[in-house]
XYZ file of C-alpha atoms in Angstrom:
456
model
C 0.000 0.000 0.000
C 2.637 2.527 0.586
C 4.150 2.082 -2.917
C 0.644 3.034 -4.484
C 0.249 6.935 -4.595
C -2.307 8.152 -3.007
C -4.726 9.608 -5.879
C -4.979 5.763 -6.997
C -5.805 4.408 -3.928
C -9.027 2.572 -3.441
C -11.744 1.911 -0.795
C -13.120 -1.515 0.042
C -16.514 -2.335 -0.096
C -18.404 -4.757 1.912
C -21.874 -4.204 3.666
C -23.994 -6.333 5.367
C -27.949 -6.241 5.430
C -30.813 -8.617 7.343
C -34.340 -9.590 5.841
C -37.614 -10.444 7.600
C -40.104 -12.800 6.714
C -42.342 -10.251 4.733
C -41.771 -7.142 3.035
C -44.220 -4.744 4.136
C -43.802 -0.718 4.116
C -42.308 0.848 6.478
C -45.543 2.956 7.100
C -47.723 0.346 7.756
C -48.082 -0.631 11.250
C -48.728 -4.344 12.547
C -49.998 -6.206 15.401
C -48.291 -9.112 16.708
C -49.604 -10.590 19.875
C -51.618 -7.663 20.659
C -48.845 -5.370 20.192
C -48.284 -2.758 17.421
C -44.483 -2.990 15.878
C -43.345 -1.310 12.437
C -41.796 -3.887 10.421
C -38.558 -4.199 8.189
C -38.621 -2.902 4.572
C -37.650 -6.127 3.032
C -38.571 -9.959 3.005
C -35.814 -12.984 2.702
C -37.540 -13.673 -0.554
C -37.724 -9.826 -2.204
C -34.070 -10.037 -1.654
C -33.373 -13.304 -3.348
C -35.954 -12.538 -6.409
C -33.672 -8.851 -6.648
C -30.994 -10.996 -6.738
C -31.585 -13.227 -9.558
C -33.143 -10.667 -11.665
C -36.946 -11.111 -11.514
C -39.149 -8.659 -13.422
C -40.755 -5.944 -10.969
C -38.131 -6.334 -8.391
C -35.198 -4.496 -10.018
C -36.161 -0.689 -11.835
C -32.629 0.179 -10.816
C -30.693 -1.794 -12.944
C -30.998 -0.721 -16.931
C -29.743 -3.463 -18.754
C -30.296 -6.552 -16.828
C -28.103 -9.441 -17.201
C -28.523 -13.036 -15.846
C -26.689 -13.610 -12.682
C -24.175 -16.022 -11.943
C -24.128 -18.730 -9.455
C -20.997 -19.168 -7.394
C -21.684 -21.034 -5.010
C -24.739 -23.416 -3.500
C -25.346 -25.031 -0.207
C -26.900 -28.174 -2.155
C -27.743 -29.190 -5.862
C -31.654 -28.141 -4.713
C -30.587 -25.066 -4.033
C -28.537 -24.733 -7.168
C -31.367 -25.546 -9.394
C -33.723 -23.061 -7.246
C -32.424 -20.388 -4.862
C -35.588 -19.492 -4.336
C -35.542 -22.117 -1.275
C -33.141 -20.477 0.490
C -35.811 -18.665 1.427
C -37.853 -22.079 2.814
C -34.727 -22.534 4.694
C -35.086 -18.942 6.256
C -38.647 -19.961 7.235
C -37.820 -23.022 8.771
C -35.244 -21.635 10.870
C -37.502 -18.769 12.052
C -39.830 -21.914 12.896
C -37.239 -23.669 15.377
C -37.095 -20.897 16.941
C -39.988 -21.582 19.124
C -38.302 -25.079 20.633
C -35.312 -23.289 22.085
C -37.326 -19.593 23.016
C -40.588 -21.075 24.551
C -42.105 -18.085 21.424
C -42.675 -17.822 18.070
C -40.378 -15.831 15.798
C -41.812 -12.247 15.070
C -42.752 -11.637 11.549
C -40.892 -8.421 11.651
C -37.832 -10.263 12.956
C -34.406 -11.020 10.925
C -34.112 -14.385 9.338
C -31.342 -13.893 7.087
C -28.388 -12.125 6.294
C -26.947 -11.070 3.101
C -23.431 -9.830 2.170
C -22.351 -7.676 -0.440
C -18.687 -7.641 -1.662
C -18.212 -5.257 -4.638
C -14.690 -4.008 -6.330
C -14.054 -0.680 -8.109
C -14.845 -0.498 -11.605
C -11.166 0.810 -12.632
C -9.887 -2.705 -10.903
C -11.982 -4.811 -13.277
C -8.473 -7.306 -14.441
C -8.692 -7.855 -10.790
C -12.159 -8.810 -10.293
C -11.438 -12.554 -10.411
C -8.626 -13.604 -7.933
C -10.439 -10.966 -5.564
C -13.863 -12.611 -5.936
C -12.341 -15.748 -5.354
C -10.494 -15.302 -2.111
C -13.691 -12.928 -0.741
C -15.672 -16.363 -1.446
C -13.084 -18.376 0.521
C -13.083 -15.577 3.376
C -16.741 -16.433 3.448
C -17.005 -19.989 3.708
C -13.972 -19.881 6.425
C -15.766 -17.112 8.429
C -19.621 -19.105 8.573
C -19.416 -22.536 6.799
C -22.506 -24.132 6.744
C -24.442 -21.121 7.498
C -23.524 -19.490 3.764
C -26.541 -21.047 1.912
C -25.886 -19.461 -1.438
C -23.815 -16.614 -3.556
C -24.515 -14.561 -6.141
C -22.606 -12.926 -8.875
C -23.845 -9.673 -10.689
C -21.729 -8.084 -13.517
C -24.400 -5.980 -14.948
C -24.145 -2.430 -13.132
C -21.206 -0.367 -12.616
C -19.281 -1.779 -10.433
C -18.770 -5.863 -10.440
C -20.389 -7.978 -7.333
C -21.426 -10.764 -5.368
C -24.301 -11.086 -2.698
C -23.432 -13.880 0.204
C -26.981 -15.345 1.986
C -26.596 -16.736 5.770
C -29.091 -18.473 7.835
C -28.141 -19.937 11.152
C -27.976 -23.451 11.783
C -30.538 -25.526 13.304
C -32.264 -28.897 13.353
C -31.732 -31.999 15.830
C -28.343 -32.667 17.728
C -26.945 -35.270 18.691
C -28.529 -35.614 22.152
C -31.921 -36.160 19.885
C -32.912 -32.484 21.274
C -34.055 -29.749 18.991
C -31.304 -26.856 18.314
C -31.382 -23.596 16.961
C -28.462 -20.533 16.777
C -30.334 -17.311 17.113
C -29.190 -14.870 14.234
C -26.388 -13.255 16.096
C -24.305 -16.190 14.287
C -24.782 -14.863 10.839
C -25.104 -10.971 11.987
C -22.094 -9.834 14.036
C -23.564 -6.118 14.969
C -27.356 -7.795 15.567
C -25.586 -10.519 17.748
C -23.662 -7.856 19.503
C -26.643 -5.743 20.076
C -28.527 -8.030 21.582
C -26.038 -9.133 23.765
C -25.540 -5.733 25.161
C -29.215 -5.867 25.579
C -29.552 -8.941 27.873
C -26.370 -7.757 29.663
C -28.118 -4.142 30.946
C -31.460 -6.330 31.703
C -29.443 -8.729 33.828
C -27.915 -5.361 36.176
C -30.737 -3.240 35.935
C -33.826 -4.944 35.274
C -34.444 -3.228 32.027
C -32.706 -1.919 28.744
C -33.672 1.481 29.094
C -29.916 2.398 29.482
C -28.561 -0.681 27.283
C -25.997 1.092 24.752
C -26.991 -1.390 21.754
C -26.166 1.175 18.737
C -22.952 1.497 19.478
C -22.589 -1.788 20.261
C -23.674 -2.534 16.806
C -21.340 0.043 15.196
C -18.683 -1.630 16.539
C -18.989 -4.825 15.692
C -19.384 -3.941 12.548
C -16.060 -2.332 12.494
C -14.576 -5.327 13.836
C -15.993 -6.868 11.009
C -14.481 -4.580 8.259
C -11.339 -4.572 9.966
C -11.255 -8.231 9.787
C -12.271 -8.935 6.083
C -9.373 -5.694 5.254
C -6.579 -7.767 7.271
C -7.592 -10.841 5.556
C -8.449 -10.177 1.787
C -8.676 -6.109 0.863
C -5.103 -4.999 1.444
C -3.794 -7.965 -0.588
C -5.542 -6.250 -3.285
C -4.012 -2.491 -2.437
C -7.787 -1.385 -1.266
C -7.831 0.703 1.806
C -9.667 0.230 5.100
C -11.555 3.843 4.893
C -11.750 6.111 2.022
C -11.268 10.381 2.156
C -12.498 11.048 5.330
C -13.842 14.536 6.401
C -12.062 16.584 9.015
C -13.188 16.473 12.501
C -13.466 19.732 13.461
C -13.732 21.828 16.722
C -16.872 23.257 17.779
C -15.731 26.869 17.333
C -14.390 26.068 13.903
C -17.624 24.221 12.941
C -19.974 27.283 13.939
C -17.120 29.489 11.908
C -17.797 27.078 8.961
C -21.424 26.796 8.865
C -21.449 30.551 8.753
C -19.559 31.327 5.954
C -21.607 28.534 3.652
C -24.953 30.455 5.662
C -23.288 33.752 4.065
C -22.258 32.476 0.660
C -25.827 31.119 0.208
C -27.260 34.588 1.618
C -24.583 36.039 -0.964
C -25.853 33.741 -4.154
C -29.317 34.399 -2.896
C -28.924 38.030 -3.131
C -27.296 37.633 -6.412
C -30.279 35.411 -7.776
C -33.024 38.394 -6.368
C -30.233 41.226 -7.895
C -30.248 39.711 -11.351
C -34.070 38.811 -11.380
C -34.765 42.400 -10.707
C -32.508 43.680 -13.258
C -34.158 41.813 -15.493
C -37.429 42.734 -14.415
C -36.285 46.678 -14.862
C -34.954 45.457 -18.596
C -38.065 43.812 -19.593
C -40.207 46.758 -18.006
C -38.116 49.379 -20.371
C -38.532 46.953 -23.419
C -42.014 47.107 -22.726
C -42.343 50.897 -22.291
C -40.338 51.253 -25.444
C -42.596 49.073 -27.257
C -45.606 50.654 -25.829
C -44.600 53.930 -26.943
C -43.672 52.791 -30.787
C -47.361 51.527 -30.620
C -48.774 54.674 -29.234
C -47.258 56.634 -32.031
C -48.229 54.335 -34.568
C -51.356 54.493 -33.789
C -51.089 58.139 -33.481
C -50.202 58.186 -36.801
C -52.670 55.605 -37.933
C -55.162 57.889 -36.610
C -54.412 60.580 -37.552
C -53.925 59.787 -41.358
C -57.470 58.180 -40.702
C -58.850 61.473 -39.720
C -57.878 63.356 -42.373
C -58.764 60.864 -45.140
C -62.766 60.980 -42.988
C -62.583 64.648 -42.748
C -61.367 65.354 -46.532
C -63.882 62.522 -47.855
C -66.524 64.167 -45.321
C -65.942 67.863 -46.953
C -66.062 66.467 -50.630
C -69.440 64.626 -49.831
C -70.884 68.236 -48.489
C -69.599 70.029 -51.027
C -71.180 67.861 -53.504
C -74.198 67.321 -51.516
C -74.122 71.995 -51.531
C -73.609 71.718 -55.011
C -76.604 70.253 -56.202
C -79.143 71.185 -54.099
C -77.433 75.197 -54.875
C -78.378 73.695 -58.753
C -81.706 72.304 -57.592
C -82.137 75.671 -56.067
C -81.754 77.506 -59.065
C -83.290 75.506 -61.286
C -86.116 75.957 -59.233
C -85.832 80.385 -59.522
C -85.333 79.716 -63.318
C -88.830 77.919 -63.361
C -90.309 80.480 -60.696
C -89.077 83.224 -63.208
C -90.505 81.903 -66.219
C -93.861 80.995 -64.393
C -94.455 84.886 -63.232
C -93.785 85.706 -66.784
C -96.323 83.689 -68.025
C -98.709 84.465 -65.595
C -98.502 88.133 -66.374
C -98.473 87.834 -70.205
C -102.136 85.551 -69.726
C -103.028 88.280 -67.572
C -102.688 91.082 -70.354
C -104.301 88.596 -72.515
C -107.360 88.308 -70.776
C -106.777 84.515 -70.080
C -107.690 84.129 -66.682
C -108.018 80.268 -66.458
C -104.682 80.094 -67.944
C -103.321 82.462 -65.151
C -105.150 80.683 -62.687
C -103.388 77.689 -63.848
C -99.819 79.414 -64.098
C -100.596 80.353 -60.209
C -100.998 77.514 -59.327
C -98.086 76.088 -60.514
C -96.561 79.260 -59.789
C -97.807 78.633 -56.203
C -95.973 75.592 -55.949
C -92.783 76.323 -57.460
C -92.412 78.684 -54.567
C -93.378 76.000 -52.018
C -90.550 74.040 -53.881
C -87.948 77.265 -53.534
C -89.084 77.099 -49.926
C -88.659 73.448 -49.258
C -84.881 74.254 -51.422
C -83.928 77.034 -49.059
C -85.083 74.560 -46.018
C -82.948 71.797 -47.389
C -80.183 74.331 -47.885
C -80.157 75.593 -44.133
C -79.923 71.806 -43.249
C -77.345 70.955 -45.199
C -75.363 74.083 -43.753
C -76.259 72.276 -40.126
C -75.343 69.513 -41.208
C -71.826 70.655 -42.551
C -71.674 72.850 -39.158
C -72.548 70.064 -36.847
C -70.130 67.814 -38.809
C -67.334 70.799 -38.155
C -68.142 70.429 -34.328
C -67.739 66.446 -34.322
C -64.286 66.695 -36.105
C -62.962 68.960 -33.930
C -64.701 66.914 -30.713
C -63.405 63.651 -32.291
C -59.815 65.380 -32.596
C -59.351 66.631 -29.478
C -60.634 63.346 -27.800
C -57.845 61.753 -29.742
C -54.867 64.190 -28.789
C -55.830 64.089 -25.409
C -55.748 60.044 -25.285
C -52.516 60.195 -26.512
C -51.098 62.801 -24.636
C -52.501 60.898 -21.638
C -51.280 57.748 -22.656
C -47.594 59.298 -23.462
C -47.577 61.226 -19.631
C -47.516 57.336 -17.727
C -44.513 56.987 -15.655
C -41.827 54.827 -15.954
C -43.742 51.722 -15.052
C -47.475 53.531 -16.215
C -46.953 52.000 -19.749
C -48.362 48.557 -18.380
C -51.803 50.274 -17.967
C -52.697 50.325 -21.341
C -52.604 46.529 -21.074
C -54.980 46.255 -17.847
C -58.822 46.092 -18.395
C -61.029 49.027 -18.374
C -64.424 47.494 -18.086
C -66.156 44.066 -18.083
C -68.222 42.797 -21.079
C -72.097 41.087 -20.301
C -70.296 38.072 -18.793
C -68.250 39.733 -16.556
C -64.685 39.346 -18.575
C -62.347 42.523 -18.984
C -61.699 44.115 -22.336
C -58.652 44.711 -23.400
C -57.815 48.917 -23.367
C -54.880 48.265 -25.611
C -57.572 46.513 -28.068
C -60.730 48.815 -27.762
C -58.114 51.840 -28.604
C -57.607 50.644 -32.116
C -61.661 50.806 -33.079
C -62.053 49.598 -36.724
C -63.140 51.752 -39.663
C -66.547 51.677 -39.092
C -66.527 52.298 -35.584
C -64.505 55.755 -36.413
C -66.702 56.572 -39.685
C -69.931 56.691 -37.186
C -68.400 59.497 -35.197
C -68.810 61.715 -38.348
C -71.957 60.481 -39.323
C -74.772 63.288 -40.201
C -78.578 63.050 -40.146
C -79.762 63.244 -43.428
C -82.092 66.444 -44.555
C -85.943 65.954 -43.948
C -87.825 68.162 -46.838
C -91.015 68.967 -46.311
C -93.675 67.326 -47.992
C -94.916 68.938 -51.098
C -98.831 69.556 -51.970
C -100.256 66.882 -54.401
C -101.415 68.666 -57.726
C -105.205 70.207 -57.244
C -104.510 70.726 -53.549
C -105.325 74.420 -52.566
C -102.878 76.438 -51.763
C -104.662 79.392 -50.694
């Protein structure tokens, strides 16, 4: 080990693990004999089926690969290691003989061992799963029931099952080790267990973790002295500094202020962005204010110049109407007074008459002239109404402050079912909408006498 730097240095791995008889969630509570007791996560069987690869019992391997036998307590085994876990249920069973109780469902019935090697030590893999496997059967004999080889995740691996021994001696009694013989830290722990009950009548102070932790070093010291430093694999790997308690607080305090720090930074940049995105926005607003400035103003002027045209038109011909009408009036009073020096009187009569209502025509002309100069006056009024409305909008809309622009986009009113209309939207009105502002009422003549009608 001291010839290998220390950048290529390696940890060992080995772990040990117990099973129950079921598998039930850790959750879940169960009574047993009247009492409520949480049981174990796995089952002797869930283990075994993980094991050799069954479907549903192993989503964290990605490829799968079949697994390789190494070793088997019997041919039946061999054929199905499945029945290792019979054998775990048949222990738990002679259990009652030597305890005077059943085993508890929640209670360990076998133990499994896991001895991996680092993936970068694969050339290795062969000699050191070979003298692990001898370690093994030295260390429990008949207790190791079955191993398992798995070469399909990242590092390379075998799983090593133990049940205690038990059956019939030979006194003819019944015999069976309790689990301690397969678990070192479970065998401690419950030794340290009956020891505090035999002093003090309970276990209330019994010191059974630590028990546990330690032999479980033991353990890992043992299989290192043994088998891992004949392959250059350290005890422990990098181990963090132990530090002081004043150096601890000191630590925690500067990660407490670099997070506060990045924090900050986080809430600094996100407003910054915020203020970026807000003068984007107002930027934007305002090219669409002028726009449709612009828009409407060029509208406007195309309504107002159209508008003009149509009244000037409209002036035109009712001015022609208008004359046309004098022209006849004219004409009629000149006839009427040349049958009057004739001595026709019927035929002045008649020339009256028609004299009578060419004037009631020049009267009804006049009429629709005055309302066509209302109309052209009231159409003045609604320009200028409709222009001023618009220059103050936009002057209003151009006077928000530096976050104001973002009111144009909030709702100024609800429609019949109660949803908000868009202000930015109902600003932009279409055509129509605009062409009703300068829309006039249309001249109402009055209605002219039917022929024979007297006019007198």
């Amino acid at each position: 080990m001291e010839n290998v730097p220390k950048n290529m240095q390696r940890a060992q791995f080995i772990n040990k693990i117990w099973s129950a008889r079921v598998q039930l969630d850790k959750k879940e509570k169960v009574i047993v004999r009247g009492r409520e007791i949480t049981p174990v996560a796995w089952s002797a069987l869930d283990l075994l089926n993980e094991a050799l690869r069954k479907d549903g019992h192993i989503p964290h391997v990605k490829a799968p690969k079949p697994p390789g036998i190494l070793y088997a307590c019997s041919d039946d085994i061999r054929e199905d290691p499945l029945k290792v876990a019979d054998l775990a249920e048949a222990w738990a069973d002679s259990r009652k003989a030597v305890t005077g109780r059943a085993h508890q469902r929640n209670s360990p019935v076998m133990a499994s061992t896991v001895i991996s090697l680092p993936k970068e030590m694969d050339d290795e893999w062969p000699a050191f799963r070979e003298a692990s496997l001898k370690w093994l059967k030295e260390k429990y004999g008949n207790r190791l029931k079955l191993v398992i080889e798995h070469v399909d995740e990242e590092n390379k691996h075998f799983h090593a099952y133990c049940i205690p021994l038990f059956g019939i001696g030979e006194d003819g009694k019944p015999f069976s080790e309790p689990f301690g013989e397969v678990h070192e830290g479970y065998g401690e722990s419950r030794k340290t267990r009956r020891g505090a009950i035999e002093k003090t009548g309970n276990s209330s102070g019994a010191k059974t973790g630590k028990a546990f932790v330690e032999a479980m070093k033991e353990y890992q010291d043992k299989f290192h002295h043994d088998v891992a430093r004949h392959f250059n694999l350290t005890r422990l790997g990098e181990q963090k500094r132990k530090l002081n308690h004043a150096e601890a607080v000191r630590q925690r305090d500067i990660k407490k202020a670099e997070a506060e720090r990045l924090e900050a930074e986080k809430l600094k940049e996100k407003a910054f962005e915020q203020v970026r995105a807000a003068i984007e926005g107002r930027r934007l607003a305002n090219e669409e204010i002028a726009r449709e400035k612009a828009e409407a103003e060029k509208e406007a002027e195309a309504l107002s110049k159209q508008l003009v045209e149509d009244a000037q038109e409209r002036a035109k011909v009712e001015a022609q109407r208008i004359l046309k009408i004098a022209k006849l009036a004219a004409e009629d009073k000149e006839r009427t007074i040349l049958a009057l020096t004739r001595g026709n009187v019927q035929l002045a009569v008649s020339v009256f008459r028609e004299n009578i209502e060419l004037k009631n025509d020049l009267r009804l002309a006049k009429r629709a002239l005055e309302i066509a100069k209302q109309e052209i006056e009231l159409w003045r009024r609604k320009f200028h109404s409709a222009y001023s409305w618009l220059n103050e909008t936009v002057a209003r809309l151009e006077s928000f402050g530096f976050f104001g622009f973002s009111h144009i986009f909030k709702t100024s009113g609800t429609d019949a079912k109660g949803v908000a209309s868009d202000c930015a939207l109902s600003m932009t009105p279409d055509y129509e909408a605009k062409r009703k502002l300068f829309d006039l009422p249309k001249p109402t003549l009055g209605r002219r006498k039917e022929e024979g009608e007297d006019s007198y």
